[in-house]
Amino acid sequence: MSGASPGTAYGGNVWRFLVFSALLYFILWVPIWVVFLQRRGVSLSQIGLLEAGAWLLAAVLEVPTGAIADRWGRKAAIALGAALYSAAMFLILTDVLSPLFLVGYAFWNSSMAFVGGADAAFLYDSLRADGRAADAAKQSGRYLAVQQASQGVAALLGAWLATIDITLCFTIAGVCGIAATVTALSLKEPPHLEAGETPAGYWRNLRVAVGIAARRPVVRWLLLLGAIFPLIPLTIYYVLMQPYAVGVGLPIVWLGVVVLGVQGVTVSASWLAYRIEGRVAIPTVVGVGIALVLAAGAILGSFPSIGTLVLMLVVAVVPATLQPLLSARLNHHIPSTQRATVLSFNGLVTELGLAISFPAMLGIADLLGAPSATGLGAALFALTVIPLFLLWRSAERRTPPWTEPVAAIAGAGP
């Protein structure tokens, strides 16, 4: 690898990256954003339409931003994403449905397209440059754990702040976004080219990345499984939990406690997920996770009460456990030169899915209530995830065992 040898030349990236994550994901609005919009006269169905548009825009930007990160640097993409997110937090406080508000809402989700893919690629390449690629699952889990811990603490404070001045939840998040941008600019860009390689042009790089995702079955099904798996769980505990909790009589101030509990469990899951590697077969973990999400979703939908809210922990913890494991497995199957672009396909599929699941589930919640939407979501989860799981298992069995990360493009054309 050009310009890098095993050592600790990029070790500082890891802790700076964790600080960046803590700042960017200190999102005080997590437990109250739906309530905030409802108080401003926006219905659940209207929120669903806003979310559909925002996620579609994010999906359109996902792969181009990943290709930008591969061509011009992960650091620049991450910093730009944090800056746009910060702008969104201030614009969302303008008059509801005004042009500035709509621009802010568009930035709210689409800013993460610059971060998604580039973040995982940056962390992996930093470790790889120091000869620590074997730590990918461990550090990926820690990265996710810091995200979730920051969100959990912010959720507890955000629910309390909302009782004083709900707009502070967005203002403070915007300030943290500015600090995250500054932190991102302090990162050291790791090399992602092999010795003798030159950067591929934007369009050639994009074509090669599409070819990798399309022609390698194990990459294709891992990408789709990793993208589709969290869709319904995220919709349940991130969106539906608020109207669900309020509907069963939970005071708004306690929403922060519920979110903190969910985040606390997911922090532990992400932080410790790497310990599963080599002890339990990953397909077994995924299979058990599917069963747990199905059971929790069905019970939440059938028996709505304050007591059943505890099952939100199960819905959240399963994706948190699986994400670092599936991400590390996928990273070993793709070349560094196209890593951010290929990983951005994961974000593309997720965002397209959210553009469908958010408005659909919120519309159902408007008509039938949040518990019914949760139960129907569990059924949809089974219909989409189980086939992808089986296709991935079949592809894994046909793929030769790997011990080292893919380092070059096989058969890449001019």
Tab-separated table of C-alpha atoms in Angstrom:
chain	number	residue	atom	x	y	z
A	1	MET	CA	0.000	0.000	0.000
A	2	SER	CA	1.429	3.274	-1.057
A	3	GLY	CA	2.495	5.610	1.649
A	4	ALA	CA	1.542	3.354	4.532
A	5	SER	CA	3.144	0.626	6.551
A	6	PRO	CA	1.882	-1.206	9.607
A	7	GLY	CA	2.164	0.972	12.656
A	8	THR	CA	0.126	3.697	14.260
A	9	ALA	CA	0.363	6.478	11.677
A	10	TYR	CA	-3.426	6.662	11.507
A	11	GLY	CA	-4.240	5.607	15.070
A	12	GLY	CA	-5.289	9.150	15.944
A	13	ASN	CA	-8.056	8.893	13.367
A	14	VAL	CA	-9.934	6.353	15.463
A	15	TRP	CA	-10.408	8.453	18.591
A	16	ARG	CA	-11.020	11.651	16.589
A	17	PHE	CA	-13.593	9.772	14.548
A	18	LEU	CA	-15.344	8.656	17.734
A	19	VAL	CA	-15.427	12.289	18.922
A	20	PHE	CA	-16.882	13.289	15.556
A	21	SER	CA	-19.538	10.595	15.936
A	22	ALA	CA	-20.429	11.692	19.472
A	23	LEU	CA	-20.904	15.300	18.318
A	24	LEU	CA	-22.808	14.588	15.116
A	25	TYR	CA	-25.181	12.140	16.759
A	26	PHE	CA	-25.901	14.223	19.861
A	27	ILE	CA	-29.402	14.633	18.479
A	28	LEU	CA	-31.615	16.047	21.180
A	29	TRP	CA	-34.649	15.937	18.885
A	30	VAL	CA	-34.806	12.123	18.666
A	31	PRO	CA	-37.597	11.600	21.253
A	32	ILE	CA	-39.683	14.619	20.264
A	33	TRP	CA	-39.320	15.389	16.538
A	34	VAL	CA	-42.684	13.866	15.581
A	35	VAL	CA	-44.372	15.625	18.507
A	36	PHE	CA	-42.608	18.877	17.532
A	37	LEU	CA	-44.014	18.748	14.005
A	38	GLN	CA	-47.482	17.728	15.211
A	39	ARG	CA	-47.561	20.720	17.554
A	40	ARG	CA	-46.837	22.930	14.559
A	41	GLY	CA	-49.917	21.565	12.778
A	42	VAL	CA	-48.365	18.814	10.660
A	43	SER	CA	-50.306	15.513	10.616
A	44	LEU	CA	-48.682	12.077	10.702
A	45	SER	CA	-49.586	11.536	7.041
A	46	GLN	CA	-48.015	14.884	6.104
A	47	ILE	CA	-44.893	13.955	8.066
A	48	GLY	CA	-44.821	10.728	6.066
A	49	LEU	CA	-44.931	12.658	2.787
A	50	LEU	CA	-42.155	14.989	3.948
A	51	GLU	CA	-40.081	11.973	4.953
A	52	ALA	CA	-40.717	10.260	1.613
A	53	GLY	CA	-39.428	13.280	-0.308
A	54	ALA	CA	-36.438	13.747	1.973
A	55	TRP	CA	-35.402	10.092	1.845
A	56	LEU	CA	-35.813	9.954	-1.934
A	57	LEU	CA	-33.466	12.926	-2.234
A	58	ALA	CA	-31.017	11.218	0.125
A	59	ALA	CA	-31.217	8.068	-2.012
A	60	VAL	CA	-30.498	10.038	-5.202
A	61	LEU	CA	-27.403	11.530	-3.549
A	62	GLU	CA	-26.161	8.361	-1.825
A	63	VAL	CA	-24.119	6.695	-4.566
A	64	PRO	CA	-22.752	9.934	-6.121
A	65	THR	CA	-21.575	11.067	-2.683
A	66	GLY	CA	-19.938	7.685	-2.102
A	67	ALA	CA	-18.137	8.017	-5.444
A	68	ILE	CA	-17.068	11.543	-4.451
A	69	ALA	CA	-15.598	10.119	-1.224
A	70	ASP	CA	-13.652	7.499	-3.213
A	71	ARG	CA	-12.419	10.045	-5.759
A	72	TRP	CA	-11.725	13.147	-3.634
A	73	GLY	CA	-11.493	11.835	-0.092
A	74	ARG	CA	-13.646	10.438	2.728
A	75	LYS	CA	-12.668	13.299	5.051
A	76	ALA	CA	-14.098	15.974	2.732
A	77	ALA	CA	-17.359	14.052	2.285
A	78	ILE	CA	-17.811	13.548	6.026
A	79	ALA	CA	-17.118	17.204	6.828
A	80	LEU	CA	-19.531	18.407	4.142
A	81	GLY	CA	-22.258	16.109	5.457
A	82	ALA	CA	-21.843	17.438	9.001
A	83	ALA	CA	-21.979	21.048	7.757
A	84	LEU	CA	-25.203	20.452	5.805
A	85	TYR	CA	-26.773	18.709	8.802
A	86	SER	CA	-25.925	21.680	11.013
A	87	ALA	CA	-27.598	24.040	8.516
A	88	ALA	CA	-30.683	21.805	8.513
A	89	MET	CA	-31.099	22.108	12.276
A	90	PHE	CA	-31.419	25.895	12.067
A	91	LEU	CA	-33.571	25.955	8.918
A	92	ILE	CA	-36.097	23.498	10.360
A	93	LEU	CA	-37.045	26.153	12.931
A	94	THR	CA	-38.336	28.566	10.273
A	95	ASP	CA	-42.041	28.839	9.383
A	96	VAL	CA	-43.443	25.360	8.797
A	97	LEU	CA	-43.672	24.408	5.085
A	98	SER	CA	-41.943	27.663	4.063
A	99	PRO	CA	-39.195	27.414	1.391
A	100	LEU	CA	-36.450	27.628	4.054
A	101	PHE	CA	-38.176	24.958	6.146
A	102	LEU	CA	-38.405	22.634	3.124
A	103	VAL	CA	-34.728	23.190	2.286
A	104	GLY	CA	-33.854	22.376	5.898
A	105	TYR	CA	-36.003	19.248	5.817
A	106	ALA	CA	-34.264	18.152	2.621
A	107	PHE	CA	-30.824	18.699	4.201
A	108	TRP	CA	-31.932	16.886	7.370
A	109	ASN	CA	-31.757	13.446	5.755
A	110	SER	CA	-29.700	14.039	2.623
A	111	SER	CA	-26.741	15.412	4.599
A	112	MET	CA	-26.202	11.906	5.946
A	113	ALA	CA	-25.676	10.636	2.391
A	114	PHE	CA	-22.262	12.337	2.492
A	115	VAL	CA	-21.436	10.558	5.761
A	116	GLY	CA	-22.915	7.118	5.085
A	117	GLY	CA	-20.465	4.801	3.318
A	118	ALA	CA	-17.645	7.323	3.663
A	119	ASP	CA	-17.613	6.843	7.447
A	120	ALA	CA	-17.282	3.038	7.329
A	121	ALA	CA	-14.720	3.282	4.521
A	122	PHE	CA	-12.694	5.912	6.403
A	123	LEU	CA	-12.583	3.843	9.591
A	124	TYR	CA	-11.701	0.615	7.784
A	125	ASP	CA	-8.978	2.216	5.659
A	126	SER	CA	-7.468	3.930	8.724
A	127	LEU	CA	-7.204	0.552	10.444
A	128	ARG	CA	-5.933	-1.149	7.308
A	129	ALA	CA	-3.237	1.493	6.809
A	130	ASP	CA	-1.897	0.602	10.267
A	131	GLY	CA	-2.138	-3.149	9.634
A	132	ARG	CA	-5.177	-3.510	11.919
A	133	ALA	CA	-7.876	-4.614	9.460
A	134	ALA	CA	-8.649	-7.546	11.770
A	135	ASP	CA	-10.016	-4.994	14.278
A	136	ALA	CA	-12.669	-3.800	11.815
A	137	ALA	CA	-15.663	-5.444	13.510
A	138	LYS	CA	-14.469	-4.317	16.951
A	139	GLN	CA	-13.942	-0.681	15.960
A	140	SER	CA	-17.086	-0.595	13.818
A	141	GLY	CA	-19.018	-1.781	16.855
A	142	ARG	CA	-17.429	0.922	18.988
A	143	TYR	CA	-18.265	3.543	16.381
A	144	LEU	CA	-21.922	2.465	16.426
A	145	ALA	CA	-21.872	2.263	20.225
A	146	VAL	CA	-20.620	5.846	20.525
A	147	GLN	CA	-23.356	6.949	18.102
A	148	GLN	CA	-26.026	5.253	20.162
A	149	ALA	CA	-24.628	6.367	23.520
A	150	SER	CA	-24.585	9.963	22.299
A	151	GLN	CA	-28.149	9.600	21.031
A	152	GLY	CA	-29.257	8.045	24.320
A	153	VAL	CA	-27.865	10.815	26.513
A	154	ALA	CA	-29.198	13.415	24.067
A	155	ALA	CA	-32.638	11.772	24.116
A	156	LEU	CA	-32.864	11.999	27.893
A	157	LEU	CA	-31.840	15.649	27.857
A	158	GLY	CA	-33.963	16.392	24.787
A	159	ALA	CA	-37.203	15.165	26.348
A	160	TRP	CA	-36.505	17.374	29.371
A	161	LEU	CA	-35.536	20.388	27.234
A	162	ALA	CA	-38.755	19.970	25.227
A	163	THR	CA	-40.769	20.761	28.351
A	164	ILE	CA	-38.906	24.097	28.597
A	165	ASP	CA	-38.353	25.128	24.967
A	166	ILE	CA	-38.675	22.434	22.306
A	167	THR	CA	-36.727	24.498	19.744
A	168	LEU	CA	-33.564	24.175	21.868
A	169	CYS	CA	-33.384	20.528	20.814
A	170	PHE	CA	-32.648	21.665	17.252
A	171	THR	CA	-30.526	24.706	18.054
A	172	ILE	CA	-28.079	22.775	20.252
A	173	ALA	CA	-27.918	19.935	17.718
A	174	GLY	CA	-26.964	22.514	15.083
A	175	VAL	CA	-24.116	23.820	17.234
A	176	CYS	CA	-22.883	20.248	17.774
A	177	GLY	CA	-22.985	19.777	13.992
A	178	ILE	CA	-20.633	22.732	13.564
A	179	ALA	CA	-18.238	21.213	16.125
A	180	ALA	CA	-18.433	17.870	14.293
A	181	THR	CA	-17.496	19.592	11.036
A	182	VAL	CA	-14.385	21.112	12.639
A	183	THR	CA	-13.436	17.707	14.088
A	184	ALA	CA	-13.861	16.029	10.692
A	185	LEU	CA	-11.491	18.540	9.112
A	186	SER	CA	-8.822	17.551	11.677
A	187	LEU	CA	-8.818	13.909	10.505
A	188	LYS	CA	-5.909	12.475	8.496
A	189	GLU	CA	-7.005	11.031	5.157
A	190	PRO	CA	-5.872	7.359	4.980
A	191	PRO	CA	-4.565	5.922	1.682
A	192	HIS	CA	-7.021	3.796	-0.273
A	193	LEU	CA	-4.909	3.029	-3.338
A	194	GLU	CA	-2.526	0.128	-3.800
A	195	ALA	CA	1.114	0.633	-4.833
A	196	GLY	CA	1.245	1.811	-8.441
A	197	GLU	CA	-2.473	2.594	-8.662
A	198	THR	CA	-3.757	5.968	-9.742
A	199	PRO	CA	-7.183	7.338	-8.818
A	200	ALA	CA	-9.880	6.178	-11.228
A	201	GLY	CA	-12.030	8.796	-12.871
A	202	TYR	CA	-15.388	9.469	-11.224
A	203	TRP	CA	-17.504	7.665	-13.829
A	204	ARG	CA	-15.117	4.726	-14.264
A	205	ASN	CA	-14.965	4.263	-10.513
A	206	LEU	CA	-18.758	4.302	-10.382
A	207	ARG	CA	-19.036	1.707	-13.179
A	208	VAL	CA	-16.564	-0.624	-11.479
A	209	ALA	CA	-18.377	-0.329	-8.146
A	210	VAL	CA	-21.712	-1.136	-9.796
A	211	GLY	CA	-20.095	-4.155	-11.408
A	212	ILE	CA	-18.770	-5.422	-8.069
A	213	ALA	CA	-22.186	-5.138	-6.442
A	214	ALA	CA	-24.039	-6.634	-9.404
A	215	ARG	CA	-21.756	-9.526	-10.373
A	216	ARG	CA	-20.617	-10.869	-6.998
A	217	PRO	CA	-23.604	-12.643	-5.415
A	218	VAL	CA	-22.204	-12.615	-1.880
A	219	VAL	CA	-21.627	-8.839	-2.096
A	220	ARG	CA	-25.050	-8.248	-3.651
A	221	TRP	CA	-27.015	-10.177	-1.033
A	222	LEU	CA	-24.940	-8.892	1.887
A	223	LEU	CA	-25.589	-5.321	0.725
A	224	LEU	CA	-29.312	-5.901	0.376
A	225	LEU	CA	-29.652	-7.802	3.642
A	226	GLY	CA	-27.689	-5.159	5.553
A	227	ALA	CA	-29.789	-2.395	3.977
A	228	ILE	CA	-33.241	-3.971	4.322
A	229	PHE	CA	-32.859	-5.586	7.749
A	230	PRO	CA	-32.996	-2.364	9.842
A	231	LEU	CA	-35.842	-0.705	7.864
A	232	ILE	CA	-38.859	-1.925	9.828
A	233	PRO	CA	-37.107	-1.950	13.230
A	234	LEU	CA	-35.955	1.645	12.639
A	235	THR	CA	-39.447	2.725	11.618
A	236	ILE	CA	-40.906	1.125	14.743
A	237	TYR	CA	-38.551	2.427	17.419
A	238	TYR	CA	-37.552	5.708	15.743
A	239	VAL	CA	-40.918	6.925	14.396
A	240	LEU	CA	-43.846	4.872	15.681
A	241	MET	CA	-42.595	4.644	19.255
A	242	GLN	CA	-43.537	8.269	19.957
A	243	PRO	CA	-47.247	8.073	18.982
A	244	TYR	CA	-47.362	4.507	20.368
A	245	ALA	CA	-46.044	5.593	23.780
A	246	VAL	CA	-48.242	8.688	23.982
A	247	GLY	CA	-51.250	6.611	22.879
A	248	VAL	CA	-50.840	4.121	25.735
A	249	GLY	CA	-50.597	6.970	28.251
A	250	LEU	CA	-46.861	7.555	28.707
A	251	PRO	CA	-46.073	11.228	29.572
A	252	ILE	CA	-43.882	13.023	27.003
A	253	VAL	CA	-41.132	13.669	29.551
A	254	TRP	CA	-40.750	9.898	29.944
A	255	LEU	CA	-40.104	9.444	26.228
A	256	GLY	CA	-36.492	10.417	26.899
A	257	VAL	CA	-36.176	7.650	29.480
A	258	VAL	CA	-37.572	5.100	27.027
A	259	VAL	CA	-35.211	6.231	24.263
A	260	LEU	CA	-32.281	6.221	26.706
A	261	GLY	CA	-33.124	2.636	27.649
A	262	VAL	CA	-33.260	1.619	24.002
A	263	GLN	CA	-29.978	3.371	23.242
A	264	GLY	CA	-28.289	1.940	26.346
A	265	VAL	CA	-29.021	-1.606	25.263
A	266	THR	CA	-27.971	-0.941	21.665
A	267	VAL	CA	-24.700	0.635	22.838
A	268	SER	CA	-23.785	-2.566	24.658
A	269	ALA	CA	-24.846	-4.666	21.683
A	270	SER	CA	-22.750	-2.718	19.167
A	271	TRP	CA	-19.737	-2.450	21.507
A	272	LEU	CA	-19.634	-6.171	22.228
A	273	ALA	CA	-20.899	-7.571	18.909
A	274	TYR	CA	-17.366	-8.318	17.667
A	275	ARG	CA	-16.975	-10.898	20.442
A	276	ILE	CA	-19.482	-13.076	18.596
A	277	GLU	CA	-17.098	-13.462	15.641
A	278	GLY	CA	-15.499	-16.891	15.640
A	279	ARG	CA	-17.729	-18.141	18.481
A	280	VAL	CA	-21.145	-18.284	16.849
A	281	ALA	CA	-21.736	-18.546	13.107
A	282	ILE	CA	-22.926	-15.177	11.789
A	283	PRO	CA	-25.829	-16.757	9.841
A	284	THR	CA	-27.047	-18.294	13.090
A	285	VAL	CA	-26.970	-14.899	14.799
A	286	VAL	CA	-28.903	-13.358	11.892
A	287	GLY	CA	-31.507	-16.131	11.954
A	288	VAL	CA	-32.097	-15.735	15.692
A	289	GLY	CA	-32.270	-11.962	15.253
A	290	ILE	CA	-34.994	-12.275	12.612
A	291	ALA	CA	-37.081	-14.451	14.946
A	292	LEU	CA	-36.697	-12.014	17.852
A	293	VAL	CA	-37.766	-8.968	15.807
A	294	LEU	CA	-40.797	-10.845	14.473
A	295	ALA	CA	-41.901	-11.908	17.946
A	296	ALA	CA	-41.385	-8.464	19.494
A	297	GLY	CA	-43.225	-6.674	16.670
A	298	ALA	CA	-46.171	-9.072	16.836
A	299	ILE	CA	-46.564	-8.645	20.616
A	300	LEU	CA	-46.250	-4.846	20.428
A	301	GLY	CA	-48.960	-4.791	17.776
A	302	SER	CA	-51.292	-7.211	19.547
A	303	PHE	CA	-50.991	-6.052	23.171
A	304	PRO	CA	-50.371	-2.282	23.296
A	305	SER	CA	-49.546	-1.054	26.790
A	306	ILE	CA	-46.851	0.763	28.722
A	307	GLY	CA	-45.536	-2.632	29.784
A	308	THR	CA	-45.018	-3.920	26.237
A	309	LEU	CA	-42.906	-0.855	25.418
A	310	VAL	CA	-39.982	-2.815	26.881
A	311	LEU	CA	-40.006	-4.884	23.672
A	312	MET	CA	-38.786	-1.798	21.818
A	313	LEU	CA	-35.428	-2.830	23.311
A	314	VAL	CA	-35.527	-6.067	21.319
A	315	VAL	CA	-36.543	-4.324	18.092
A	316	ALA	CA	-33.593	-1.924	18.457
A	317	VAL	CA	-30.909	-4.250	19.818
A	318	VAL	CA	-31.007	-6.849	17.050
A	319	PRO	CA	-29.944	-4.503	14.184
A	320	ALA	CA	-27.372	-2.889	16.495
A	321	THR	CA	-25.788	-6.293	17.080
A	322	LEU	CA	-25.822	-7.399	13.472
A	323	GLN	CA	-24.734	-4.200	11.713
A	324	PRO	CA	-21.033	-4.238	12.702
A	325	LEU	CA	-20.786	-7.973	11.986
A	326	LEU	CA	-22.344	-7.722	8.527
A	327	SER	CA	-20.369	-4.544	7.759
A	328	ALA	CA	-17.029	-6.171	8.605
A	329	ARG	CA	-17.921	-9.230	6.537
A	330	LEU	CA	-18.862	-7.061	3.566
A	331	ASN	CA	-15.673	-4.967	3.823
A	332	HIS	CA	-13.566	-8.090	3.326
A	333	HIS	CA	-15.320	-8.794	0.026
A	334	ILE	CA	-14.806	-5.391	-1.637
A	335	PRO	CA	-11.678	-3.510	-2.811
A	336	SER	CA	-10.552	-0.385	-1.000
A	337	THR	CA	-10.515	1.667	-4.206
A	338	GLN	CA	-14.297	1.389	-4.516
A	339	ARG	CA	-15.118	0.829	-0.839
A	340	ALA	CA	-17.074	4.024	-0.125
A	341	THR	CA	-18.982	3.749	-3.406
A	342	VAL	CA	-19.978	0.106	-2.890
A	343	LEU	CA	-20.950	0.769	0.729
A	344	SER	CA	-23.047	3.708	-0.404
A	345	PHE	CA	-25.294	1.251	-2.280
A	346	ASN	CA	-26.290	0.004	1.164
A	347	GLY	CA	-27.376	3.515	2.103
A	348	LEU	CA	-29.146	3.930	-1.244
A	349	VAL	CA	-31.320	0.857	-0.685
A	350	THR	CA	-31.988	1.803	2.937
A	351	GLU	CA	-33.068	5.316	2.000
A	352	LEU	CA	-35.301	4.122	-0.823
A	353	GLY	CA	-36.838	1.710	1.657
A	354	LEU	CA	-37.360	4.449	4.249
A	355	ALA	CA	-39.013	6.614	1.582
A	356	ILE	CA	-41.606	3.823	1.365
A	357	SER	CA	-41.766	2.510	4.936
A	358	PHE	CA	-41.984	5.864	6.739
A	359	PRO	CA	-45.003	7.285	4.870
A	360	ALA	CA	-46.700	3.873	4.635
A	361	MET	CA	-46.365	3.105	8.350
A	362	LEU	CA	-47.265	6.650	9.419
A	363	GLY	CA	-50.307	6.575	7.124
A	364	ILE	CA	-51.419	3.281	8.640
A	365	ALA	CA	-50.832	4.724	12.116
A	366	ASP	CA	-53.045	7.692	11.217
A	367	LEU	CA	-55.844	5.346	10.116
A	368	LEU	CA	-55.525	2.368	12.474
A	369	GLY	CA	-53.229	3.539	15.265
A	370	ALA	CA	-49.533	3.009	15.986
A	371	PRO	CA	-49.970	-0.506	17.490
A	372	SER	CA	-51.654	-1.830	14.335
A	373	ALA	CA	-48.952	-0.256	12.178
A	374	THR	CA	-46.319	-1.962	14.348
A	375	GLY	CA	-47.951	-5.378	13.944
A	376	LEU	CA	-48.266	-4.989	10.173
A	377	GLY	CA	-44.645	-3.856	10.096
A	378	ALA	CA	-43.568	-7.153	11.668
A	379	ALA	CA	-45.331	-9.068	8.890
A	380	LEU	CA	-43.659	-6.920	6.216
A	381	PHE	CA	-40.287	-7.506	7.907
A	382	ALA	CA	-40.737	-11.265	7.541
A	383	LEU	CA	-41.730	-11.020	3.864
A	384	THR	CA	-38.652	-8.981	2.910
A	385	VAL	CA	-35.850	-10.159	5.190
A	386	ILE	CA	-36.286	-13.943	5.223
A	387	PRO	CA	-35.852	-14.361	1.419
A	388	LEU	CA	-32.739	-12.136	1.461
A	389	PHE	CA	-31.306	-14.141	4.343
A	390	LEU	CA	-31.744	-17.401	2.411
A	391	LEU	CA	-30.188	-15.945	-0.771
A	392	TRP	CA	-27.188	-14.654	1.191
A	393	ARG	CA	-26.668	-18.051	2.857
A	394	SER	CA	-26.711	-19.740	-0.537
A	395	ALA	CA	-24.148	-17.267	-1.932
A	396	GLU	CA	-21.887	-17.691	1.128
A	397	ARG	CA	-21.790	-21.464	0.612
A	398	ARG	CA	-20.651	-20.980	-3.005
A	399	THR	CA	-17.972	-18.394	-2.140
A	400	PRO	CA	-14.429	-19.709	-1.373
A	401	PRO	CA	-13.298	-19.064	2.223
A	402	TRP	CA	-11.505	-15.712	2.613
A	403	THR	CA	-8.832	-14.742	5.057
A	404	GLU	CA	-7.640	-11.369	3.727
A	405	PRO	CA	-9.547	-8.315	2.562
A	406	VAL	CA	-9.934	-7.823	-1.174
A	407	ALA	CA	-7.222	-5.363	-2.191
A	408	ALA	CA	-7.553	-4.948	-5.955
A	409	ILE	CA	-10.116	-4.844	-8.716
A	410	ALA	CA	-10.275	-8.115	-10.586
A	411	GLY	CA	-10.765	-7.634	-14.270
A	412	ALA	CA	-11.471	-3.941	-14.112
A	413	GLY	CA	-11.757	-2.471	-17.569
A	414	PRO	CA	-10.369	0.870	-18.735
